[in-house]
PDB file of C-alpha atoms in Angstrom:
ATOM      1  CA  UNK A  29       0.000   0.000   0.000  1.00  0.00           C
ATOM      2  CA  UNK A  30       1.301   3.456  -0.967  1.00  0.00           C
ATOM      3  CA  UNK A  31      -0.137   6.735   0.275  1.00  0.00           C
ATOM      4  CA  UNK A  32       0.226  10.273  -1.023  1.00  0.00           C
ATOM      5  CA  UNK A  33       0.020  12.848   1.788  1.00  0.00           C
ATOM      6  CA  UNK A  34      -0.459  16.598   1.427  1.00  0.00           C
ATOM      7  CA  UNK A  35      -0.970  18.777   4.519  1.00  0.00           C
ATOM      8  CA  UNK A  36      -1.100  22.575   4.518  1.00  0.00           C
ATOM      9  CA  UNK A  37      -1.295  24.836   7.587  1.00  0.00           C
ATOM     10  CA  UNK A  38      -1.691  28.616   7.585  1.00  0.00           C
ATOM     11  CA  UNK A  39      -2.110  30.366  10.958  1.00  0.00           C
ATOM     12  CA  UNK A  40      -2.024  33.995  12.035  1.00  0.00           C
ATOM     13  CA  UNK A  41      -0.395  35.221  15.264  1.00  0.00           C
ATOM     14  CA  UNK A  42      -1.077  38.428  17.202  1.00  0.00           C
ATOM     15  CA  UNK A  43       2.437  38.292  18.666  1.00  0.00           C
ATOM     16  CA  UNK A  44       5.613  36.250  18.445  1.00  0.00           C
ATOM     17  CA  UNK A  45       5.140  32.650  19.656  1.00  0.00           C
ATOM     18  CA  UNK A  46       6.986  29.341  19.682  1.00  0.00           C
ATOM     19  CA  UNK A  47       5.219  26.527  17.812  1.00  0.00           C
ATOM     20  CA  UNK A  48       5.811  22.779  18.033  1.00  0.00           C
ATOM     21  CA  UNK A  49       4.730  20.901  14.904  1.00  0.00           C
ATOM     22  CA  UNK A  50       4.199  17.147  14.517  1.00  0.00           C
ATOM     23  CA  UNK A  51       3.032  16.602  10.948  1.00  0.00           C
ATOM     24  CA  UNK A  52       5.743  14.436   9.357  1.00  0.00           C
ATOM     25  CA  UNK A  53       5.072  10.730   8.834  1.00  0.00           C
ATOM     26  CA  UNK A  54       7.505   8.644  10.873  1.00  0.00           C
ATOM     27  CA  UNK A  55      10.146   6.476   9.246  1.00  0.00           C
ATOM     28  CA  UNK A  56       9.531   2.983  10.643  1.00  0.00           C
ATOM     29  CA  UNK A  57      10.121  -0.622   9.637  1.00  0.00           C
ATOM     30  CA  UNK A  58       6.504  -1.061   8.522  1.00  0.00           C
ATOM     31  CA  UNK A  59       6.194   2.317   6.763  1.00  0.00           C
ATOM     32  CA  UNK A  60       8.910   3.602   4.461  1.00  0.00           C
ATOM     33  CA  UNK A  61       9.168   7.216   3.322  1.00  0.00           C
ATOM     34  CA  UNK A  62       9.735   7.119  -0.426  1.00  0.00           C
ATOM     35  CA  UNK A  63       9.832  10.893  -0.552  1.00  0.00           C
ATOM     36  CA  UNK A  64       8.883  13.800   1.700  1.00  0.00           C
ATOM     37  CA  UNK A  65       9.303  17.537   2.091  1.00  0.00           C
ATOM     38  CA  UNK A  66       8.388  20.002   4.820  1.00  0.00           C
ATOM     39  CA  UNK A  67       8.488  23.679   3.884  1.00  0.00           C
ATOM     40  CA  UNK A  68       7.961  26.226   6.660  1.00  0.00           C
ATOM     41  CA  UNK A  69       7.718  29.880   5.696  1.00  0.00           C
ATOM     42  CA  UNK A  70       9.536  31.656   8.511  1.00  0.00           C
ATOM     43  CA  UNK A  71      12.289  34.217   8.921  1.00  0.00           C
ATOM     44  CA  UNK A  72      13.447  32.375  12.036  1.00  0.00           C
ATOM     45  CA  UNK A  73      15.469  29.144  12.320  1.00  0.00           C
ATOM     46  CA  UNK A  74      13.628  25.859  12.797  1.00  0.00           C
ATOM     47  CA  UNK A  75      14.857  22.929  14.855  1.00  0.00           C
ATOM     48  CA  UNK A  76      13.995  19.229  14.662  1.00  0.00           C
ATOM     49  CA  UNK A  77      13.706  17.054  17.789  1.00  0.00           C
ATOM     50  CA  UNK A  78      12.706  13.411  18.161  1.00  0.00           C
ATOM     51  CA  UNK A  79       9.140  12.379  18.979  1.00  0.00           C
ATOM     52  CA  UNK A  80       7.866  10.413  21.964  1.00  0.00           C
ATOM     53  CA  UNK A  81       9.454   6.952  22.269  1.00  0.00           C
ATOM     54  CA  UNK A  82      11.785   7.972  19.441  1.00  0.00           C
ATOM     55  CA  UNK A  83       8.924   7.677  16.922  1.00  0.00           C
ATOM     56  CA  UNK A  84       8.636  10.488  14.401  1.00  0.00           C
ATOM     57  CA  UNK A  85       9.996  13.990  14.517  1.00  0.00           C
ATOM     58  CA  UNK A  86       8.832  17.249  16.048  1.00  0.00           C
ATOM     59  CA  UNK A  87       9.787  20.632  14.614  1.00  0.00           C
ATOM     60  CA  UNK A  88      10.216  23.822  16.615  1.00  0.00           C
ATOM     61  CA  UNK A  89       9.409  27.034  14.774  1.00  0.00           C
ATOM     62  CA  UNK A  90       8.991  30.652  15.838  1.00  0.00           C
ATOM     63  CA  UNK A  91       5.981  32.436  14.392  1.00  0.00           C
ATOM     64  CA  UNK A  92       5.713  36.178  13.870  1.00  0.00           C
ATOM     65  CA  UNK A  93       2.414  37.427  12.396  1.00  0.00           C
ATOM     66  CA  UNK A  94       1.985  34.288  10.282  1.00  0.00           C
ATOM     67  CA  UNK A  95       3.181  30.685  10.028  1.00  0.00           C
ATOM     68  CA  UNK A  96       2.731  28.570   6.906  1.00  0.00           C
ATOM     69  CA  UNK A  97       3.796  24.924   6.803  1.00  0.00           C
ATOM     70  CA  UNK A  98       3.385  22.621   3.812  1.00  0.00           C
ATOM     71  CA  UNK A  99       4.137  18.900   4.124  1.00  0.00           C
ATOM     72  CA  UNK A 100       4.146  16.394   1.267  1.00  0.00           C
ATOM     73  CA  UNK A 101       5.114  12.737   1.353  1.00  0.00           C
ATOM     74  CA  UNK A 102       4.763   9.378  -0.331  1.00  0.00           C
ATOM     75  CA  UNK A 103       4.699   6.520   2.160  1.00  0.00           C
ATOM     76  CA  UNK A 104       4.860   2.800   1.431  1.00  0.00           C
ATOM     77  CA  UNK A 105       3.139   0.719   4.119  1.00  0.00           C
ATOM     78  CA  UNK A 106       4.010  -2.949   4.515  1.00  0.00           C
ATOM     79  CA  UNK A 107       2.420  -4.061   7.765  1.00  0.00           C
ATOM     80  CA  UNK A 108       1.188  -7.405   9.049  1.00  0.00           C
ATOM     81  CA  UNK A 109      -2.260  -7.099  10.634  1.00  0.00           C
ATOM     82  CA  UNK A 110      -3.020 -10.274  12.594  1.00  0.00           C
ATOM     83  CA  UNK A 111      -6.440 -10.776  14.101  1.00  0.00           C
ATOM     84  CA  UNK A 112      -6.500  -9.336  17.606  1.00  0.00           C
ATOM     85  CA  UNK A 113      -8.345 -12.465  18.743  1.00  0.00           C
ATOM     86  CA  UNK A 114      -5.150 -14.493  18.321  1.00  0.00           C
ATOM     87  CA  UNK A 115      -3.106 -12.213  20.595  1.00  0.00           C
ATOM     88  CA  UNK A 116      -2.590 -13.200  24.251  1.00  0.00           C
ATOM     89  CA  UNK A 117      -2.776 -11.049  27.365  1.00  0.00           C
ATOM     90  CA  UNK A 118       0.485 -10.155  29.127  1.00  0.00           C
ATOM     91  CA  UNK A 119       0.191  -9.924  32.934  1.00  0.00           C
ATOM     92  CA  UNK A 120       1.052  -6.447  34.203  1.00  0.00           C
ATOM     93  CA  UNK A 121       4.041  -7.727  36.155  1.00  0.00           C
ATOM     94  CA  UNK A 122       5.624  -9.110  32.986  1.00  0.00           C
ATOM     95  CA  UNK A 123       5.223  -6.026  30.793  1.00  0.00           C
ATOM     96  CA  UNK A 124       8.395  -4.422  29.379  1.00  0.00           C
ATOM     97  CA  UNK A 125       9.374  -1.111  30.946  1.00  0.00           C
ATOM     98  CA  UNK A 126       8.571   1.047  27.907  1.00  0.00           C
ATOM     99  CA  UNK A 127       4.900   0.004  28.005  1.00  0.00           C
ATOM    100  CA  UNK A 128       4.280   0.899  31.668  1.00  0.00           C
ATOM    101  CA  UNK A 129       3.454   4.619  31.082  1.00  0.00           C
ATOM    102  CA  UNK A 130       0.724   3.424  28.725  1.00  0.00           C
ATOM    103  CA  UNK A 131      -0.876   1.308  31.433  1.00  0.00           C
ATOM    104  CA  UNK A 132      -1.410   4.276  33.764  1.00  0.00           C
ATOM    105  CA  UNK A 133      -4.033   7.059  33.769  1.00  0.00           C
ATOM    106  CA  UNK A 134      -3.112  10.274  31.949  1.00  0.00           C
ATOM    107  CA  UNK A 135      -4.576  13.749  31.565  1.00  0.00           C
ATOM    108  CA  UNK A 136      -7.256  12.855  29.009  1.00  0.00           C
ATOM    109  CA  UNK A 137      -7.492   9.108  29.661  1.00  0.00           C
ATOM    110  CA  UNK A 138      -8.787   8.572  33.206  1.00  0.00           C
ATOM    111  CA  UNK A 139      -8.542   4.794  33.071  1.00  0.00           C
ATOM    112  CA  UNK A 140      -8.973   4.413  36.841  1.00  0.00           C
ATOM    113  CA  UNK A 141     -12.518   5.793  36.519  1.00  0.00           C
ATOM    114  CA  UNK A 142     -13.563   2.871  34.283  1.00  0.00           C
ATOM    115  CA  UNK A 143     -12.565  -0.061  36.504  1.00  0.00           C
ATOM    116  CA  UNK A 144     -16.095  -0.867  37.722  1.00  0.00           C
ATOM    117  CA  UNK A 145     -17.674  -0.402  34.272  1.00  0.00           C
ATOM    118  CA  UNK A 146     -15.095  -2.698  32.719  1.00  0.00           C
ATOM    119  CA  UNK A 147     -15.496  -5.467  35.291  1.00  0.00           C
ATOM    120  CA  UNK A 148     -19.293  -5.293  35.140  1.00  0.00           C
ATOM    121  CA  UNK A 149     -19.593  -5.128  31.346  1.00  0.00           C
ATOM    122  CA  UNK A 150     -16.620  -7.152  30.080  1.00  0.00           C
ATOM    123  CA  UNK A 151     -15.699  -9.324  33.059  1.00  0.00           C
ATOM    124  CA  UNK A 152     -13.803 -12.500  32.154  1.00  0.00           C
ATOM    125  CA  UNK A 153     -12.344 -11.196  28.887  1.00  0.00           C
ATOM    126  CA  UNK A 154      -8.591 -10.669  28.516  1.00  0.00           C
ATOM    127  CA  UNK A 155      -6.007  -9.812  25.905  1.00  0.00           C
ATOM    128  CA  UNK A 156      -7.043  -9.716  22.261  1.00  0.00           C
ATOM    129  CA  UNK A 157     -10.590 -10.896  22.984  1.00  0.00           C
ATOM    130  CA  UNK A 158     -11.089  -7.918  25.299  1.00  0.00           C
ATOM    131  CA  UNK A 159      -9.462  -5.523  22.837  1.00  0.00           C
ATOM    132  CA  UNK A 160     -11.896  -6.547  20.097  1.00  0.00           C
ATOM    133  CA  UNK A 161     -15.036  -6.028  22.174  1.00  0.00           C
ATOM    134  CA  UNK A 162     -13.763  -2.711  23.582  1.00  0.00           C
ATOM    135  CA  UNK A 163     -13.123  -1.333  20.078  1.00  0.00           C
ATOM    136  CA  UNK A 164     -16.531  -2.591  18.935  1.00  0.00           C
ATOM    137  CA  UNK A 165     -18.227  -1.060  21.986  1.00  0.00           C
ATOM    138  CA  UNK A 166     -16.684   2.366  21.345  1.00  0.00           C
ATOM    139  CA  UNK A 167     -17.591   2.230  17.660  1.00  0.00           C
ATOM    140  CA  UNK A 168     -21.176   1.192  18.386  1.00  0.00           C
ATOM    141  CA  UNK A 169     -21.874   3.547  21.286  1.00  0.00           C
ATOM    142  CA  UNK A 170     -20.138   6.802  20.331  1.00  0.00           C
ATOM    143  CA  UNK A 171     -21.432   9.029  17.521  1.00  0.00           C
ATOM    144  CA  UNK A 172     -18.916  10.843  15.342  1.00  0.00           C
ATOM    145  CA  UNK A 173     -19.998  14.411  16.115  1.00  0.00           C
ATOM    146  CA  UNK A 174     -17.829  17.347  17.115  1.00  0.00           C
ATOM    147  CA  UNK A 175     -20.672  19.312  18.720  1.00  0.00           C
ATOM    148  CA  UNK A 176     -20.066  17.763  22.119  1.00  0.00           C
ATOM    149  CA  UNK A 177     -16.273  17.920  22.020  1.00  0.00           C
ATOM    150  CA  UNK A 178     -13.483  20.461  22.307  1.00  0.00           C
ATOM    151  CA  UNK A 179      -9.777  20.457  23.136  1.00  0.00           C
ATOM    152  CA  UNK A 180     -10.547  19.930  26.834  1.00  0.00           C
ATOM    153  CA  UNK A 181     -12.717  16.816  26.412  1.00  0.00           C
ATOM    154  CA  UNK A 182     -11.456  13.683  28.142  1.00  0.00           C
ATOM    155  CA  UNK A 183     -12.388  10.008  27.905  1.00  0.00           C
ATOM    156  CA  UNK A 184     -14.828  10.449  30.764  1.00  0.00           C
ATOM    157  CA  UNK A 185     -16.515  13.375  28.969  1.00  0.00           C
ATOM    158  CA  UNK A 186     -16.856  11.297  25.806  1.00  0.00           C
ATOM    159  CA  UNK A 187     -18.276   8.368  27.781  1.00  0.00           C
ATOM    160  CA  UNK A 188     -20.915  10.712  29.241  1.00  0.00           C
ATOM    161  CA  UNK A 189     -21.717  12.612  26.015  1.00  0.00           C
ATOM    162  CA  UNK A 190     -21.602   9.528  23.758  1.00  0.00           C
ATOM    163  CA  UNK A 191     -20.238  11.640  20.907  1.00  0.00           C
ATOM    164  CA  UNK A 192     -16.959  13.114  19.756  1.00  0.00           C
ATOM    165  CA  UNK A 193     -14.307  13.263  17.049  1.00  0.00           C
ATOM    166  CA  UNK A 194     -11.415  10.895  16.380  1.00  0.00           C
ATOM    167  CA  UNK A 195      -9.313  12.063  19.342  1.00  0.00           C
ATOM    168  CA  UNK A 196     -12.291  11.389  21.629  1.00  0.00           C
ATOM    169  CA  UNK A 197     -12.788   7.885  20.229  1.00  0.00           C
ATOM    170  CA  UNK A 198      -9.059   7.264  20.750  1.00  0.00           C
ATOM    171  CA  UNK A 199      -9.075   8.611  24.312  1.00  0.00           C
ATOM    172  CA  UNK A 200     -12.007   6.422  25.297  1.00  0.00           C
ATOM    173  CA  UNK A 201     -10.575   3.228  23.813  1.00  0.00           C
ATOM    174  CA  UNK A 202      -7.196   3.948  25.430  1.00  0.00           C
ATOM    175  CA  UNK A 203      -8.800   4.516  28.837  1.00  0.00           C
ATOM    176  CA  UNK A 204     -10.898   1.340  28.607  1.00  0.00           C
ATOM    177  CA  UNK A 205      -7.929  -0.751  27.440  1.00  0.00           C
ATOM    178  CA  UNK A 206      -5.722   0.506  30.273  1.00  0.00           C
ATOM    179  CA  UNK A 207      -8.492  -0.301  32.744  1.00  0.00           C
ATOM    180  CA  UNK A 208      -8.374  -3.830  31.291  1.00  0.00           C
ATOM    181  CA  UNK A 209      -4.600  -4.023  31.858  1.00  0.00           C
ATOM    182  CA  UNK A 210      -3.762  -3.592  28.174  1.00  0.00           C
ATOM    183  CA  UNK A 211      -1.099  -0.909  27.564  1.00  0.00           C
ATOM    184  CA  UNK A 212      -2.579   1.578  25.114  1.00  0.00           C
ATOM    185  CA  UNK A 213      -1.254   4.709  23.460  1.00  0.00           C
ATOM    186  CA  UNK A 214      -2.687   7.380  21.194  1.00  0.00           C
ATOM    187  CA  UNK A 215      -1.323   7.687  17.670  1.00  0.00           C
ATOM    188  CA  UNK A 216      -1.425  10.696  15.356  1.00  0.00           C
ATOM    189  CA  UNK A 217      -1.755   9.423  11.808  1.00  0.00           C
ATOM    190  CA  UNK A 218      -2.620   9.951   8.188  1.00  0.00           C
ATOM    191  CA  UNK A 219      -5.148   7.646   6.545  1.00  0.00           C
ATOM    192  CA  UNK A 220      -7.290   7.637   3.394  1.00  0.00           C
ATOM    193  CA  UNK A 221     -11.063   7.644   3.724  1.00  0.00           C
ATOM    194  CA  UNK A 222     -11.187   9.850   6.814  1.00  0.00           C
ATOM    195  CA  UNK A 223     -14.318  11.984   6.708  1.00  0.00           C
ATOM    196  CA  UNK A 224     -13.907  14.901   7.017  1.00  0.00           C
ATOM    197  CA  UNK A 225     -10.310  14.781   5.700  1.00  0.00           C
ATOM    198  CA  UNK A 226      -8.011  15.829   8.532  1.00  0.00           C
ATOM    199  CA  UNK A 227      -5.208  14.751  10.815  1.00  0.00           C
ATOM    200  CA  UNK A 228      -6.423  11.495  12.341  1.00  0.00           C
ATOM    201  CA  UNK A 229      -6.082   9.923  15.795  1.00  0.00           C
ATOM    202  CA  UNK A 230      -6.052   6.155  16.323  1.00  0.00           C
ATOM    203  CA  UNK A 231      -4.821   3.741  18.997  1.00  0.00           C
ATOM    204  CA  UNK A 232      -2.056   1.192  19.468  1.00  0.00           C
ATOM    205  CA  UNK A 233      -2.567  -1.706  21.894  1.00  0.00           C
ATOM    206  CA  UNK A 234       0.252  -3.835  23.348  1.00  0.00           C
ATOM    207  CA  UNK A 235      -0.743  -7.451  22.785  1.00  0.00           C
ATOM    208  CA  UNK A 236       1.329 -10.560  22.191  1.00  0.00           C
ATOM    209  CA  UNK A 237       4.589  -8.672  22.672  1.00  0.00           C
ATOM    210  CA  UNK A 238       4.011  -5.938  20.079  1.00  0.00           C
ATOM    211  CA  UNK A 239       1.982  -2.803  19.315  1.00  0.00           C
ATOM    212  CA  UNK A 240      -1.081  -3.219  17.108  1.00  0.00           C
ATOM    213  CA  UNK A 241      -3.027  -0.405  15.428  1.00  0.00           C
ATOM    214  CA  UNK A 242      -6.774  -0.046  15.971  1.00  0.00           C
ATOM    215  CA  UNK A 243      -9.026   2.720  14.646  1.00  0.00           C
ATOM    216  CA  UNK A 244     -12.028   2.940  16.996  1.00  0.00           C
ATOM    217  CA  UNK A 245     -13.897   5.147  14.494  1.00  0.00           C
ATOM    218  CA  UNK A 246     -13.723   2.344  11.924  1.00  0.00           C
ATOM    219  CA  UNK A 247     -12.714   4.769   9.170  1.00  0.00           C
ATOM    220  CA  UNK A 248      -9.166   3.484   8.638  1.00  0.00           C
ATOM    221  CA  UNK A 249      -7.745  -0.019   8.313  1.00  0.00           C
ATOM    222  CA  UNK A 250      -4.434  -0.776  10.078  1.00  0.00           C
ATOM    223  CA  UNK A 251      -2.625  -1.561   6.827  1.00  0.00           C
ATOM    224  CA  UNK A 252      -3.522   1.908   5.444  1.00  0.00           C
ATOM    225  CA  UNK A 253      -2.432   4.028   8.416  1.00  0.00           C
ATOM    226  CA  UNK A 254       0.760   6.109   8.339  1.00  0.00           C
ATOM    227  CA  UNK A 255       1.862   6.921  11.883  1.00  0.00           C
ATOM    228  CA  UNK A 256       3.128  10.417  12.698  1.00  0.00           C
ATOM    229  CA  UNK A 257       3.820  10.057  16.420  1.00  0.00           C
ATOM    230  CA  UNK A 258       2.634   8.320  19.591  1.00  0.00           C
ATOM    231  CA  UNK A 259       1.925   9.373  23.164  1.00  0.00           C
ATOM    232  CA  UNK A 260      -0.121   9.008  26.315  1.00  0.00           C
ATOM    233  CA  UNK A 261      -2.991  11.121  24.958  1.00  0.00           C
ATOM    234  CA  UNK A 262      -3.680  14.182  22.791  1.00  0.00           C
ATOM    235  CA  UNK A 263      -1.223  16.255  24.814  1.00  0.00           C
ATOM    236  CA  UNK A 264       1.658  14.274  23.290  1.00  0.00           C
ATOM    237  CA  UNK A 265       0.383  13.830  19.736  1.00  0.00           C
ATOM    238  CA  UNK A 266      -1.065  17.238  18.828  1.00  0.00           C
ATOM    239  CA  UNK A 267      -0.149  18.233  15.267  1.00  0.00           C
ATOM    240  CA  UNK A 268       0.467  21.784  16.502  1.00  0.00           C
ATOM    241  CA  UNK A 269       1.156  23.076  20.007  1.00  0.00           C
ATOM    242  CA  UNK A 270       1.249  26.868  20.272  1.00  0.00           C
ATOM    243  CA  UNK A 271       2.992  28.591  23.155  1.00  0.00           C
ATOM    244  CA  UNK A 272       0.920  31.726  22.784  1.00  0.00           C
ATOM    245  CA  UNK A 273      -2.205  32.427  20.745  1.00  0.00           C
ATOM    246  CA  UNK A 274      -3.122  32.107  17.071  1.00  0.00           C
ATOM    247  CA  UNK A 275      -6.024  31.894  14.669  1.00  0.00           C
ATOM    248  CA  UNK A 276      -6.678  29.529  11.802  1.00  0.00           C
ATOM    249  CA  UNK A 277      -6.503  31.062   8.335  1.00  0.00           C
ATOM    250  CA  UNK A 278      -6.432  27.889   6.249  1.00  0.00           C
ATOM    251  CA  UNK A 279      -5.835  24.187   6.818  1.00  0.00           C
ATOM    252  CA  UNK A 280      -6.223  21.176   4.580  1.00  0.00           C
ATOM    253  CA  UNK A 281      -5.177  17.547   4.693  1.00  0.00           C
ATOM    254  CA  UNK A 282      -5.355  15.147   1.749  1.00  0.00           C
ATOM    255  CA  UNK A 283      -4.444  11.441   1.860  1.00  0.00           C
ATOM    256  CA  UNK A 284      -4.920   9.292  -1.241  1.00  0.00           C
ATOM    257  CA  UNK A 285      -4.054   5.724  -2.209  1.00  0.00           C
ATOM    258  CA  UNK A 286      -1.512   5.271  -4.986  1.00  0.00           C
ATOM    259  CA  UNK A 287      -1.231   2.323  -7.350  1.00  0.00           C
ATOM    260  CA  UNK A 288       1.991   0.324  -7.142  1.00  0.00           C
TER     261      UNK A 288
END
């Protein structure tokens, strides 16, 4: 599978501000960057730093009046996607150290608040079997609707409102999985077929000794997802973090499948 990615950001700034961008697809074993370019219109130097867990790249920029960033890439994805049902549960005490932060509650994923709900609703399920029913539950019970969501919405808010956008779906699945002792992390991604076209948020679950992609919205298949970065929740994977204030002038994201 090959994807063509085109992302364009144009923001205005009332005063000078530092901006942290995460919009470049990560170079990984299961997704190869055939070509890419990131052009940032700025009179100030930019600086690249590694992403969370060494996945992907962040870019520091300084904005004055306006910041324009244009990212283009062609990504080849070659990823095995085993059925989650075949993947065993790993007891918490045997988890590798790098997965432990993804087993704990975080700012937008209050997993400790879902313990009783999980035991009552999904008691007896473990590992891949639990992961499947959790993803299906989120997909079936949450409406894709941004009216009840904003940048402050957490998994608990989404559970109460029963609606949200992709980041809300991801937060809720992550919180439920962690409550079920499955390490789970949020993933910023590009994928075709996302409606409306935009930066997308999905989930990775640690099962059977590896991370496995799951899109709780159901819009993207794991073998068509290009990861950008990973993190505990939206705090870590935001495509743009502004240390100041700004307004949107124009933004577009296009992801299309290419023939081999």
